[in-house]
Structures are given as structure tokens and as C-alpha cells.
Amino acid sequence: EFRRVLFRSRQNNRTVTYTDDERQIPMTTSQDQPKLLVVDDRPENLLAMGHVLSGMDIDIVTVESGEEALAKMIHEDFFLVLLDVQMPGMDGIEVASLMRDRAATRTTPVIFVTAIDSGAHRKFRGYEAGAVDFLSKPIDPDILRCKVDVFRKLHCQRQALELEVAERARVEEQLNEYAAALESTNLALQEASDAEWTATQAKSEFLANMSHEIRTPMTAILGFADVVLENVTDEVSVNGLKTIQKNGHHLLEIINDILDLSKIESNKIEIDWTQCSPCQIVKDVISLMQVRANAKGLALEVTYDGPIPQHIQSDETRLRQALINLVGNAIKFTEKGKVQVEISLSGMNESDPLLEFQVIDSGIGISQAQLGHVFEPFSRSEEHTSELQSRRNPVCRLLLEKTNV
């Protein structure tokens, strides 16, 4: 009779008895719900248990023997097992012991349900077999639901934690893959950089050697042209020799620019930091370039916009070379008007003032589209394909970058 009187309500202290015609209790079967396994050899007890636990958002699976319970646990995962102790054949303690021997069910919580008063020895055997709690019949429905809900929540928390651990492991694996890919990319970039540096060094050495090889015979040609020019008088020969001189000097200028570029790119150019006078440097440049400007009928002027420091710290030779290149380029591409060198000091009251040199001419000018190519080595203007545009500008740029001007 105690198996048919299973639950007693705590609220009104009345006994609820379930008969055979009340066994059709709806049970959830959703695969997403955590599963509870109820093991009891009496079907009416299973019915009563399902009735009390219905509506708890769990999937209730019932079996009537220990053998069936172990078979179910082979294929399904349960968050809790409600296990009757006294069953014919394999009892609850033996089922719990076998569960602990199997890795997949070793940690599954077991609550023993018993209809008799469990003494200390029986409880000790139950806990030793792996039980986490005991419930005595008749069972308080509220206590049962509360205990089942606690283990359901623990199961959901464990699943969430396992998912988080798995996600972290996936992210860590992905990060390791990214790190390996990044290391491989960096290695490839380093190899490419090394290859580019080697190619640049080889190119610079080749240009330097080639320039020296060309300059030696060209110097001899110009020297002999000077000697022959002193000994000829007919106009055709003089004009021819002057053409040789003009183009020879032009070629030497190109060779010198190539040498400068190759030295700068290979870091072989030496910077001599000294205290120098910017006004004196500009004066020297004007003096050197005045002859070229006069030959083309151009005015060569210098203007000072505001106070200029008497001395600066720079490489006097390289600064002078840069200004000579810029002024020479301006004279070359200016047919009439003037070339003007303007000097100004910006940021005078700041800790790092800037001394600016501007070379302004009234020549053919450069379109907005071509401004980005002004300082590229040996570039030609699309508008003036017959003329070599800004041949000395890249040398100036690299020199000024080296001298921090």
C-alpha cells in the first residue's frame, strides 16, 4: 500500500493516492530539455512521480528496473537519477555502484528514493555507492520539485560552462592560428624586405660603378674638346665642339646625380653636422648660379621674410648642394622673367622652429596632377615629354631628409 501512497502535500497535510486509471500523465520529450531518469519497479509510483514533476521544463524518462536504467544511460545523458532502493533483481545500490564504474555516468547525481526508514548503515551504503541524497516515501511534492530544480539548474550551469570553455578553446585555437599566420606573414615580409634591401644595394653599387666608368672617358672627351676648341677657327668646327661640350657637361651632371642617389640609397653619404650661416650659403649659391641666369636673361633674386638666424646646425655642403640643384632646375625651365629664393622662419617662439627655403620661378610650371611626381627620380612630365622634369629634385629630397632640413 505504501507504493500507492507516494506523496503527501505539505500545504494541506492530506494524502494523495494515485490509482491505475490516472496513469496517463503528459511528459515532455523535447530534445533541448534536460533529462531526468526515474527508476521504480511500480508503474503507479512512476505515474505519481511524473505527475508531480510535470511542467518543470524537463524531459522525464521512466523505467521499471535497474537493467533498463543502465541501458538507457548508455545512449542518453541525464542530469539526475531518482532511483528506488528496493527493487527486485538489481536494487538501487547496485545500479548506483555500476554507474560509478562507468566514466560516462560516474558524475551523474543520484537521489535514492526509499519507502522504509533508512538507517545509518543503509544510508552509508547508499552514499558509498554514489548517492547525493535520500528521499523517504511518502515524499513531499514541494521538496521533490525543489531538489530536482536545483540539480536542473546545476546541470544547465555546467552545460553553459562547458560551452564557454569550448568556445574559449575554439577562440584560443583561432588566435593561435592567427598568430601563426601573422608570424608567417612577418617572416615573409622580412624576407621580402631583406631581398629588396639586397636588390637596392646591388643597384646602387652598379650605378656607382657604371657612373665612374662613364665619367672617366667623358672627362677625357671634354678635355680634348677644350684643347681642340683652342686650335680651330672655322665656325662649323667651333659650333660642333661647343655642342660636344654642352652635352658632355649635361651628361656629367646626370652622372653626378646618379652617384648622389646611389650613395644616399646605400647610406654611404656622410653628413657633417656643423654650425653654419644660412645667409652665407644662399649668397654663395646666388653667386654660383648668377652666370647661368645672366646667360638666359633672367633675374636672380633673394628675399628674406622676417628675421633669419645668423647660424643653424646642419651640413653646410649638402644644404648648399640641394639649393644649387633647385635653383639650377628653376633656371633651366624658365625662359623669361625671374628666379627667386625666399627664406623665412616659422615657429620662432616654439621649441622647434623651422627654417624654410622656397625657390620660386616664372617658368613653365607644373600641373596639379604632376605635383605628386616632382620628387620621383628621373620622371618626365606628361605635358612636356621632351624635357626631363625635376631631375635634381629627388637628390634634393633625399639630401634634405638626411640633414633633417
mmCIF file of C-alpha atoms in Angstrom:
data_model
loop_
_atom_site.group_PDB
_atom_site.id
_atom_site.type_symbol
_atom_site.label_atom_id
_atom_site.label_comp_id
_atom_site.label_asym_id
_atom_site.label_seq_id
_atom_site.Cartn_x
_atom_site.Cartn_y
_atom_site.Cartn_z
ATOM 1 C CA GLU A 1 0.000 0.000 0.000
ATOM 2 C CA PHE A 2 2.958 2.388 0.658
ATOM 3 C CA ARG A 3 3.835 2.257 -3.019
ATOM 4 C CA ARG A 4 0.432 3.531 -3.962
ATOM 5 C CA VAL A 5 0.522 6.314 -1.331
ATOM 6 C CA LEU A 6 3.620 8.118 -2.542
ATOM 7 C CA PHE A 7 3.203 11.869 -1.973
ATOM 8 C CA ARG A 8 1.812 13.934 0.832
ATOM 9 C CA SER A 9 1.013 17.603 0.273
ATOM 10 C CA ARG A 10 2.824 19.957 2.629
ATOM 11 C CA GLN A 11 0.223 22.706 2.277
ATOM 12 C CA ASN A 12 -2.953 20.964 3.445
ATOM 13 C CA ASN A 13 -1.478 17.816 5.060
ATOM 14 C CA ARG A 14 -3.646 15.420 3.024
ATOM 15 C CA THR A 15 -2.660 12.135 1.433
ATOM 16 C CA VAL A 16 -2.964 11.790 -2.350
ATOM 17 C CA THR A 17 -3.446 8.259 -3.734
ATOM 18 C CA TYR A 18 -2.971 7.511 -7.447
ATOM 19 C CA THR A 19 -4.904 4.607 -8.996
ATOM 20 C CA ASP A 20 -4.334 2.763 -12.293
ATOM 21 C CA ASP A 21 -6.782 4.906 -14.289
ATOM 22 C CA GLU A 22 -4.739 8.077 -13.547
ATOM 23 C CA ARG A 23 -1.519 6.916 -15.201
ATOM 24 C CA GLN A 24 -1.843 8.887 -18.445
ATOM 25 C CA ILE A 25 0.355 11.794 -17.340
ATOM 26 C CA PRO A 26 1.689 14.009 -20.198
ATOM 27 C CA MET A 27 5.518 14.052 -20.230
ATOM 28 C CA THR A 28 7.762 16.292 -22.275
ATOM 29 C CA THR A 29 10.033 14.798 -24.911
ATOM 30 C CA SER A 30 11.869 17.843 -26.223
ATOM 31 C CA GLN A 31 15.450 17.073 -27.152
ATOM 32 C CA ASP A 32 16.512 20.511 -25.897
ATOM 33 C CA GLN A 33 15.254 19.901 -22.352
ATOM 34 C CA PRO A 34 17.495 18.326 -19.684
ATOM 35 C CA LYS A 35 16.536 14.707 -18.988
ATOM 36 C CA LEU A 36 15.530 13.214 -15.648
ATOM 37 C CA LEU A 37 15.586 9.428 -15.191
ATOM 38 C CA VAL A 38 13.071 7.967 -12.712
ATOM 39 C CA VAL A 39 13.633 4.299 -11.772
ATOM 40 C CA ASP A 40 10.938 2.369 -9.868
ATOM 41 C CA ASP A 41 9.581 -1.132 -10.269
ATOM 42 C CA ARG A 42 5.992 0.027 -9.615
ATOM 43 C CA PRO A 43 4.289 1.803 -12.566
ATOM 44 C CA GLU A 44 1.949 3.748 -10.286
ATOM 45 C CA ASN A 45 4.933 5.274 -8.486
ATOM 46 C CA LEU A 46 6.376 6.342 -11.821
ATOM 47 C CA LEU A 47 2.996 7.822 -12.700
ATOM 48 C CA ALA A 48 2.819 9.786 -9.465
ATOM 49 C CA MET A 49 6.386 10.998 -9.842
ATOM 50 C CA GLY A 50 5.694 12.221 -13.385
ATOM 51 C CA HIS A 51 2.517 13.962 -12.252
ATOM 52 C CA VAL A 52 4.316 15.955 -9.561
ATOM 53 C CA LEU A 53 7.250 16.865 -11.793
ATOM 54 C CA SER A 54 5.225 17.795 -14.869
ATOM 55 C CA GLY A 55 5.565 21.385 -16.061
ATOM 56 C CA MET A 56 9.162 21.761 -14.824
ATOM 57 C CA ASP A 57 10.687 22.189 -18.296
ATOM 58 C CA ILE A 58 12.427 18.830 -18.115
ATOM 59 C CA ASP A 59 12.180 15.609 -20.111
ATOM 60 C CA ILE A 60 11.099 12.813 -17.735
ATOM 61 C CA VAL A 61 12.183 9.283 -18.696
ATOM 62 C CA THR A 62 10.782 6.382 -16.630
ATOM 63 C CA VAL A 63 11.940 2.761 -16.392
ATOM 64 C CA GLU A 64 10.835 -0.114 -14.124
ATOM 65 C CA SER A 65 14.142 -1.909 -13.446
ATOM 66 C CA GLY A 66 17.828 -1.322 -12.809
ATOM 67 C CA GLU A 67 18.746 -3.127 -16.033
ATOM 68 C CA GLU A 68 16.538 -0.801 -18.080
ATOM 69 C CA ALA A 69 18.033 2.207 -16.299
ATOM 70 C CA LEU A 70 21.604 1.166 -17.158
ATOM 71 C CA ALA A 71 20.570 0.526 -20.779
ATOM 72 C CA LYS A 72 19.029 3.998 -21.008
ATOM 73 C CA MET A 73 22.161 5.626 -19.597
ATOM 74 C CA ILE A 74 24.293 4.013 -22.308
ATOM 75 C CA HIS A 75 22.591 6.106 -25.002
ATOM 76 C CA GLU A 76 21.242 9.151 -23.145
ATOM 77 C CA ASP A 77 22.588 11.780 -20.783
ATOM 78 C CA PHE A 78 20.637 12.568 -17.592
ATOM 79 C CA PHE A 79 21.090 15.479 -15.234
ATOM 80 C CA LEU A 80 19.651 13.473 -12.294
ATOM 81 C CA VAL A 81 18.530 9.925 -11.474
ATOM 82 C CA LEU A 82 15.716 9.308 -8.971
ATOM 83 C CA LEU A 83 16.454 5.714 -8.026
ATOM 84 C CA ASP A 84 14.266 3.417 -5.939
ATOM 85 C CA VAL A 85 16.370 1.465 -3.470
ATOM 86 C CA GLN A 86 14.198 -1.648 -3.048
ATOM 87 C CA MET A 87 13.647 -3.317 -6.424
ATOM 88 C CA PRO A 88 13.508 -6.991 -7.395
ATOM 89 C CA GLY A 89 16.543 -8.257 -9.214
ATOM 90 C CA MET A 90 19.088 -5.413 -9.345
ATOM 91 C CA ASP A 91 18.435 -2.990 -6.494
ATOM 92 C CA GLY A 92 19.186 0.739 -6.461
ATOM 93 C CA ILE A 93 22.509 0.493 -4.612
ATOM 94 C CA GLU A 94 23.855 -1.985 -7.161
ATOM 95 C CA VAL A 95 22.703 0.250 -10.033
ATOM 96 C CA ALA A 96 24.459 3.261 -8.449
ATOM 97 C CA SER A 97 27.655 1.230 -7.951
ATOM 98 C CA LEU A 98 27.635 0.180 -11.612
ATOM 99 C CA MET A 99 27.068 3.794 -12.635
ATOM 100 C CA ARG A 100 30.184 4.852 -10.753
ATOM 101 C CA ASP A 101 32.229 2.198 -12.576
ATOM 102 C CA ARG A 102 31.396 3.789 -15.963
ATOM 103 C CA ALA A 103 33.111 7.043 -16.938
ATOM 104 C CA ALA A 104 30.072 8.494 -18.758
ATOM 105 C CA THR A 105 27.771 8.134 -15.719
ATOM 106 C CA ARG A 106 30.291 8.485 -12.896
ATOM 107 C CA THR A 107 29.339 12.086 -12.154
ATOM 108 C CA THR A 108 25.582 11.774 -12.709
ATOM 109 C CA PRO A 109 23.828 12.742 -9.440
ATOM 110 C CA VAL A 110 21.687 10.018 -7.808
ATOM 111 C CA ILE A 111 18.938 10.585 -5.248
ATOM 112 C CA PHE A 112 17.749 7.390 -3.594
ATOM 113 C CA VAL A 113 14.013 7.056 -3.024
ATOM 114 C CA THR A 114 13.064 4.570 -0.297
ATOM 115 C CA ALA A 115 9.742 3.519 1.258
ATOM 116 C CA ILE A 116 11.252 2.345 4.504
ATOM 117 C CA ASP A 117 13.092 4.164 7.252
ATOM 118 C CA SER A 118 16.709 4.277 6.118
ATOM 119 C CA GLY A 119 19.024 3.635 8.994
ATOM 120 C CA ALA A 120 22.545 4.955 9.270
ATOM 121 C CA HIS A 121 24.072 1.777 7.811
ATOM 122 C CA ARG A 122 21.780 1.808 4.762
ATOM 123 C CA LYS A 123 22.436 5.497 4.152
ATOM 124 C CA PHE A 124 26.165 4.911 4.497
ATOM 125 C CA ARG A 125 25.953 2.168 1.854
ATOM 126 C CA GLY A 126 23.935 4.499 -0.370
ATOM 127 C CA TYR A 127 26.376 7.386 -0.082
ATOM 128 C CA GLU A 128 29.266 4.981 -0.566
ATOM 129 C CA ALA A 129 27.598 3.797 -3.799
ATOM 130 C CA GLY A 130 27.436 7.409 -5.023
ATOM 131 C CA ALA A 131 24.162 8.852 -3.792
ATOM 132 C CA VAL A 132 23.941 12.583 -3.167
ATOM 133 C CA ASP A 133 20.707 12.486 -1.143
ATOM 134 C CA PHE A 134 17.869 10.330 0.223
ATOM 135 C CA LEU A 135 14.101 10.868 -0.062
ATOM 136 C CA SER A 136 11.687 8.820 2.031
ATOM 137 C CA LYS A 137 8.180 7.916 0.943
ATOM 138 C CA PRO A 138 5.666 9.422 1.192
ATOM 139 C CA ILE A 139 7.524 12.310 -0.453
ATOM 140 C CA ASP A 140 6.714 15.960 -0.017
ATOM 141 C CA PRO A 141 5.999 17.204 -3.582
ATOM 142 C CA ASP A 142 7.443 20.645 -2.901
ATOM 143 C CA ILE A 143 10.697 19.205 -1.562
ATOM 144 C CA LEU A 144 10.949 16.858 -4.545
ATOM 145 C CA ARG A 145 10.364 19.637 -7.054
ATOM 146 C CA CYS A 146 12.808 21.886 -5.238
ATOM 147 C CA LYS A 147 15.571 19.258 -5.217
ATOM 148 C CA VAL A 148 15.005 18.354 -8.873
ATOM 149 C CA ASP A 149 15.035 22.041 -9.847
ATOM 150 C CA VAL A 150 18.327 22.610 -8.020
ATOM 151 C CA PHE A 151 20.016 19.818 -9.972
ATOM 152 C CA ARG A 152 18.401 21.019 -13.203
ATOM 153 C CA LYS A 153 19.888 24.478 -12.682
ATOM 154 C CA LEU A 154 23.277 22.984 -11.793
ATOM 155 C CA HIS A 155 23.125 20.933 -14.977
ATOM 156 C CA CYS A 156 22.260 23.985 -17.085
ATOM 157 C CA GLN A 157 25.073 25.972 -15.469
ATOM 158 C CA ARG A 158 27.506 23.142 -16.130
ATOM 159 C CA GLN A 159 26.404 22.961 -19.759
ATOM 160 C CA ALA A 160 26.811 26.731 -20.118
ATOM 161 C CA LEU A 161 30.255 26.500 -18.548
ATOM 162 C CA GLU A 162 31.241 23.654 -20.867
ATOM 163 C CA LEU A 163 30.039 25.680 -23.846
ATOM 164 C CA GLU A 164 32.034 28.677 -22.627
ATOM 165 C CA VAL A 165 35.130 26.537 -22.133
ATOM 166 C CA ALA A 166 34.664 25.031 -25.598
ATOM 167 C CA GLU A 167 34.174 28.495 -27.091
ATOM 168 C CA ARG A 168 37.256 29.793 -25.333
ATOM 169 C CA ALA A 169 39.216 26.796 -26.580
ATOM 170 C CA ARG A 170 37.943 27.481 -30.107
ATOM 171 C CA VAL A 171 38.836 31.165 -29.849
ATOM 172 C CA GLU A 172 42.250 30.301 -28.412
ATOM 173 C CA GLU A 173 42.853 27.853 -31.234
ATOM 174 C CA GLN A 174 41.761 30.511 -33.727
ATOM 175 C CA LEU A 175 44.052 33.068 -32.097
ATOM 176 C CA ASN A 176 46.915 30.578 -32.271
ATOM 177 C CA GLU A 177 46.181 30.096 -35.965
ATOM 178 C CA TYR A 178 46.098 33.867 -36.478
ATOM 179 C CA ALA A 179 49.348 34.230 -34.530
ATOM 180 C CA ALA A 180 50.985 31.523 -36.639
ATOM 181 C CA ALA A 181 49.695 33.160 -39.828
ATOM 182 C CA LEU A 182 50.907 36.563 -38.616
ATOM 183 C CA GLU A 183 54.321 35.156 -37.774
ATOM 184 C CA SER A 184 54.488 33.549 -41.202
ATOM 185 C CA THR A 185 53.450 36.839 -42.834
ATOM 186 C CA ASN A 186 56.012 38.791 -40.828
ATOM 187 C CA LEU A 187 58.677 36.298 -41.813
ATOM 188 C CA ALA A 188 57.690 36.618 -45.466
ATOM 189 C CA LEU A 189 57.707 40.428 -45.170
ATOM 190 C CA GLN A 190 61.120 40.328 -43.530
ATOM 191 C CA GLU A 191 62.442 38.094 -46.297
ATOM 192 C CA ALA A 192 60.939 40.420 -48.902
ATOM 193 C CA SER A 193 62.432 43.433 -47.116
ATOM 194 C CA ASP A 194 65.829 41.752 -46.995
ATOM 195 C CA ALA A 195 65.559 40.880 -50.670
ATOM 196 C CA GLU A 196 64.565 44.464 -51.502
ATOM 197 C CA TRP A 197 67.452 45.841 -49.453
ATOM 198 C CA THR A 198 69.873 43.464 -51.208
ATOM 199 C CA ALA A 199 68.490 44.490 -54.601
ATOM 200 C CA THR A 200 68.769 48.190 -53.678
ATOM 201 C CA GLN A 201 72.367 47.705 -52.561
ATOM 202 C CA ALA A 202 73.201 45.849 -55.772
ATOM 203 C CA LYS A 203 71.517 48.550 -57.859
ATOM 204 C CA SER A 204 73.344 51.335 -56.025
ATOM 205 C CA GLU A 205 76.699 49.607 -56.420
ATOM 206 C CA PHE A 206 76.011 49.029 -60.090
ATOM 207 C CA LEU A 207 75.039 52.676 -60.653
ATOM 208 C CA ALA A 208 78.100 53.885 -58.784
ATOM 209 C CA ASN A 209 80.444 51.653 -60.772
ATOM 210 C CA MET A 210 78.732 52.466 -64.064
ATOM 211 C CA SER A 211 78.823 56.193 -63.343
ATOM 212 C CA HIS A 212 82.533 56.096 -62.570
ATOM 213 C CA GLU A 213 83.189 54.102 -65.729
ATOM 214 C CA ILE A 214 81.264 56.632 -67.838
ATOM 215 C CA ARG A 215 82.648 59.741 -66.148
ATOM 216 C CA THR A 216 86.298 58.809 -66.793
ATOM 217 C CA PRO A 217 86.060 58.734 -70.625
ATOM 218 C CA MET A 218 83.610 61.653 -70.630
ATOM 219 C CA THR A 219 86.096 63.810 -68.725
ATOM 220 C CA ALA A 220 88.727 62.911 -71.292
ATOM 221 C CA ILE A 221 86.358 63.797 -74.156
ATOM 222 C CA LEU A 222 85.601 67.200 -72.646
ATOM 223 C CA GLY A 223 89.278 67.839 -72.024
ATOM 224 C CA PHE A 224 90.224 67.081 -75.620
ATOM 225 C CA ALA A 225 87.249 69.174 -76.834
ATOM 226 C CA ASP A 226 88.647 72.151 -74.892
ATOM 227 C CA VAL A 227 92.108 71.604 -76.431
ATOM 228 C CA VAL A 228 90.767 71.286 -79.962
ATOM 229 C CA LEU A 229 88.477 74.321 -79.475
ATOM 230 C CA GLU A 230 91.543 76.480 -78.781
ATOM 231 C CA ASN A 231 93.077 75.462 -82.117
ATOM 232 C CA VAL A 232 90.164 75.737 -84.557
ATOM 233 C CA THR A 233 88.644 78.862 -86.035
ATOM 234 C CA ASP A 234 86.075 77.816 -88.605
ATOM 235 C CA GLU A 235 82.505 78.327 -87.427
ATOM 236 C CA VAL A 236 81.247 74.781 -88.144
ATOM 237 C CA SER A 237 84.003 73.148 -86.087
ATOM 238 C CA VAL A 238 83.580 75.628 -83.208
ATOM 239 C CA ASN A 239 79.822 75.051 -83.098
ATOM 240 C CA GLY A 240 80.325 71.282 -83.170
ATOM 241 C CA LEU A 241 82.863 71.385 -80.332
ATOM 242 C CA LYS A 242 80.612 73.638 -78.266
ATOM 243 C CA THR A 243 77.768 71.158 -78.791
ATOM 244 C CA ILE A 244 80.067 68.379 -77.554
ATOM 245 C CA GLN A 245 80.976 70.474 -74.502
ATOM 246 C CA LYS A 246 77.371 71.408 -73.730
ATOM 247 C CA ASN A 247 76.043 67.847 -73.939
ATOM 248 C CA GLY A 248 79.124 66.446 -72.238
ATOM 249 C CA HIS A 249 78.629 68.719 -69.235
ATOM 250 C CA HIS A 250 74.941 67.841 -69.232
ATOM 251 C CA LEU A 251 75.840 64.148 -69.178
ATOM 252 C CA LEU A 252 78.297 64.692 -66.319
ATOM 253 C CA GLU A 253 75.557 66.394 -64.329
ATOM 254 C CA ILE A 254 73.346 63.345 -64.811
ATOM 255 C CA ILE A 255 76.201 61.057 -63.774
ATOM 256 C CA ASN A 256 76.827 63.145 -60.653
ATOM 257 C CA ASP A 257 73.118 62.949 -59.762
ATOM 258 C CA ILE A 258 73.183 59.162 -60.236
ATOM 259 C CA LEU A 259 76.210 58.943 -57.946
ATOM 260 C CA ASP A 260 74.490 61.071 -55.325
ATOM 261 C CA LEU A 261 71.336 58.966 -55.468
ATOM 262 C CA SER A 262 73.245 55.699 -55.213
ATOM 263 C CA LYS A 263 75.279 56.987 -52.254
ATOM 264 C CA ILE A 264 72.189 58.192 -50.415
ATOM 265 C CA GLU A 265 70.203 54.991 -51.036
ATOM 266 C CA SER A 266 73.102 52.806 -49.900
ATOM 267 C CA ASN A 267 73.675 55.033 -46.828
ATOM 268 C CA LYS A 268 77.221 55.783 -47.944
ATOM 269 C CA ILE A 269 76.786 59.539 -47.891
ATOM 270 C CA GLU A 270 78.337 61.182 -44.838
ATOM 271 C CA ILE A 271 76.618 64.042 -43.004
ATOM 272 C CA ASP A 272 78.893 66.584 -41.341
ATOM 273 C CA TRP A 273 76.914 68.485 -38.698
ATOM 274 C CA THR A 274 78.423 71.924 -38.191
ATOM 275 C CA GLN A 275 77.342 75.431 -37.295
ATOM 276 C CA CYS A 276 76.803 77.384 -40.496
ATOM 277 C CA SER A 277 75.281 80.635 -41.733
ATOM 278 C CA PRO A 278 72.145 80.181 -43.888
ATOM 279 C CA CYS A 279 72.510 83.697 -45.326
ATOM 280 C CA GLN A 280 76.095 82.995 -46.412
ATOM 281 C CA ILE A 281 75.068 79.706 -48.000
ATOM 282 C CA VAL A 282 72.346 81.422 -50.029
ATOM 283 C CA LYS A 283 74.796 84.168 -51.013
ATOM 284 C CA ASP A 284 77.251 81.525 -52.293
ATOM 285 C CA VAL A 285 74.506 79.779 -54.269
ATOM 286 C CA ILE A 286 73.401 83.032 -55.909
ATOM 287 C CA SER A 287 76.993 83.842 -56.795
ATOM 288 C CA LEU A 288 77.493 80.438 -58.433
ATOM 289 C CA MET A 289 74.193 80.455 -60.355
ATOM 290 C CA GLN A 290 74.286 84.108 -61.448
ATOM 291 C CA VAL A 291 76.203 83.283 -64.636
ATOM 292 C CA ARG A 292 73.542 80.787 -65.776
ATOM 293 C CA ALA A 293 70.748 83.226 -65.016
ATOM 294 C CA ASN A 294 72.501 86.052 -66.889
ATOM 295 C CA ALA A 295 73.064 83.770 -69.875
ATOM 296 C CA LYS A 296 69.290 83.321 -70.179
ATOM 297 C CA GLY A 297 68.468 86.914 -69.336
ATOM 298 C CA LEU A 298 66.810 86.012 -66.059
ATOM 299 C CA ALA A 299 66.778 87.988 -62.830
ATOM 300 C CA LEU A 300 68.062 86.002 -59.828
ATOM 301 C CA GLU A 301 66.808 87.491 -56.555
ATOM 302 C CA VAL A 302 66.895 86.737 -52.815
ATOM 303 C CA THR A 303 64.249 87.874 -50.308
ATOM 304 C CA TYR A 304 64.193 87.438 -46.524
ATOM 305 C CA ASP A 305 60.743 87.167 -44.978
ATOM 306 C CA GLY A 306 61.242 88.249 -41.371
ATOM 307 C CA PRO A 307 64.255 87.740 -39.089
ATOM 308 C CA ILE A 308 66.631 84.912 -40.025
ATOM 309 C CA PRO A 309 69.011 83.235 -37.517
ATOM 310 C CA GLN A 310 72.685 84.000 -38.033
ATOM 311 C CA HIS A 311 73.661 80.361 -37.555
ATOM 312 C CA ILE A 312 71.993 76.949 -37.807
ATOM 313 C CA GLN A 313 73.168 73.401 -37.162
ATOM 314 C CA SER A 314 73.284 71.480 -40.451
ATOM 315 C CA ASP A 315 75.554 70.025 -43.128
ATOM 316 C CA GLU A 316 76.684 73.134 -44.998
ATOM 317 C CA THR A 317 77.878 71.244 -48.085
ATOM 318 C CA ARG A 318 74.711 69.176 -48.506
ATOM 319 C CA LEU A 319 72.418 72.148 -47.900
ATOM 320 C CA ARG A 320 74.319 74.186 -50.477
ATOM 321 C CA GLN A 321 74.139 71.269 -52.938
ATOM 322 C CA ALA A 322 70.379 70.981 -52.504
ATOM 323 C CA LEU A 323 69.848 74.692 -53.087
ATOM 324 C CA ILE A 324 72.134 74.680 -56.149
ATOM 325 C CA ASN A 325 70.124 71.791 -57.620
ATOM 326 C CA LEU A 326 66.790 73.521 -57.002
ATOM 327 C CA VAL A 327 67.932 76.904 -58.321
ATOM 328 C CA GLY A 328 69.609 75.257 -61.332
ATOM 329 C CA ASN A 329 66.429 73.365 -62.116
ATOM 330 C CA ALA A 330 64.390 76.566 -61.889
ATOM 331 C CA ILE A 331 66.759 78.415 -64.233
ATOM 332 C CA LYS A 332 66.709 75.542 -66.707
ATOM 333 C CA PHE A 333 62.906 75.533 -67.061
ATOM 334 C CA THR A 334 62.426 79.311 -67.005
ATOM 335 C CA GLU A 335 62.695 81.087 -70.345
ATOM 336 C CA LYS A 336 61.880 84.633 -69.212
ATOM 337 C CA GLY A 337 61.168 86.508 -66.026
ATOM 338 C CA LYS A 338 62.993 85.667 -62.809
ATOM 339 C CA VAL A 339 64.003 83.045 -60.268
ATOM 340 C CA GLN A 340 63.591 83.990 -56.636
ATOM 341 C CA VAL A 341 64.936 82.380 -53.454
ATOM 342 C CA GLU A 342 62.820 83.234 -50.403
ATOM 343 C CA ILE A 343 63.917 82.441 -46.835
ATOM 344 C CA SER A 344 61.600 82.542 -43.809
ATOM 345 C CA LEU A 345 61.495 81.283 -40.232
ATOM 346 C CA SER A 346 58.262 79.725 -38.922
ATOM 347 C CA GLY A 347 57.534 78.732 -35.337
ATOM 348 C CA MET A 348 60.020 81.252 -33.996
ATOM 349 C CA ASN A 349 58.532 81.152 -30.488
ATOM 350 C CA GLU A 350 58.305 77.361 -30.418
ATOM 351 C CA SER A 351 60.875 74.845 -29.196
ATOM 352 C CA ASP A 352 61.488 73.512 -32.718
ATOM 353 C CA PRO A 353 61.391 76.406 -35.249
ATOM 354 C CA LEU A 354 61.558 75.664 -38.975
ATOM 355 C CA LEU A 355 63.778 77.496 -41.479
ATOM 356 C CA GLU A 356 62.154 77.419 -44.929
ATOM 357 C CA PHE A 357 63.848 77.914 -48.327
ATOM 358 C CA GLN A 358 61.465 78.498 -51.258
ATOM 359 C CA VAL A 359 62.651 78.570 -54.876
ATOM 360 C CA ILE A 360 60.064 80.421 -56.991
ATOM 361 C CA ASP A 361 60.285 80.857 -60.757
ATOM 362 C CA SER A 362 58.175 82.152 -63.637
ATOM 363 C CA GLY A 363 58.806 79.099 -65.801
ATOM 364 C CA ILE A 364 56.534 76.571 -67.470
ATOM 365 C CA GLY A 365 55.101 75.404 -64.138
ATOM 366 C CA ILE A 366 53.795 72.000 -63.115
ATOM 367 C CA SER A 367 50.195 70.843 -63.274
ATOM 368 C CA GLN A 368 48.381 69.770 -60.122
ATOM 369 C CA ALA A 369 48.300 66.178 -61.402
ATOM 370 C CA GLN A 370 52.105 66.101 -61.756
ATOM 371 C CA LEU A 371 52.954 67.606 -58.374
ATOM 372 C CA GLY A 372 52.986 64.186 -56.728
ATOM 373 C CA HIS A 373 55.780 63.065 -59.079
ATOM 374 C CA VAL A 374 58.062 66.074 -58.673
ATOM 375 C CA PHE A 375 60.468 64.305 -56.342
ATOM 376 C CA GLU A 376 60.489 60.943 -58.099
ATOM 377 C CA PRO A 377 63.850 60.052 -59.681
ATOM 378 C CA PHE A 378 64.149 60.996 -63.372
ATOM 379 C CA SER A 379 60.443 61.420 -64.005
ATOM 380 C CA ARG A 380 59.095 63.104 -67.144
ATOM 381 C CA SER A 381 56.165 65.488 -67.289
ATOM 382 C CA GLU A 382 53.271 64.298 -69.430
ATOM 383 C CA GLU A 383 52.747 67.861 -70.666
ATOM 384 C CA HIS A 384 56.425 68.286 -71.633
ATOM 385 C CA THR A 385 57.627 64.857 -72.691
ATOM 386 C CA SER A 386 60.639 66.305 -74.443
ATOM 387 C CA GLU A 387 62.049 67.734 -71.261
ATOM 388 C CA LEU A 388 63.393 65.911 -68.245
ATOM 389 C CA GLN A 389 61.376 67.285 -65.356
ATOM 390 C CA SER A 390 62.784 67.794 -61.863
ATOM 391 C CA ARG A 391 65.852 65.660 -62.488
ATOM 392 C CA ARG A 392 67.599 67.001 -59.408
ATOM 393 C CA ASN A 393 64.571 67.150 -57.124
ATOM 394 C CA PRO A 394 64.884 63.567 -55.804
ATOM 395 C CA VAL A 395 68.507 64.273 -54.891
ATOM 396 C CA CYS A 396 67.375 67.377 -53.010
ATOM 397 C CA ARG A 397 64.634 65.457 -51.211
ATOM 398 C CA LEU A 398 66.962 62.694 -50.056
ATOM 399 C CA LEU A 399 69.681 65.157 -49.040
ATOM 400 C CA LEU A 400 67.268 67.255 -47.003
ATOM 401 C CA GLU A 401 65.811 64.139 -45.353
ATOM 402 C CA LYS A 402 69.334 63.087 -44.356
ATOM 403 C CA THR A 403 70.142 66.514 -42.955
ATOM 404 C CA ASN A 404 66.708 66.971 -41.285
ATOM 405 C CA VAL A 405 66.260 70.291 -43.053
#
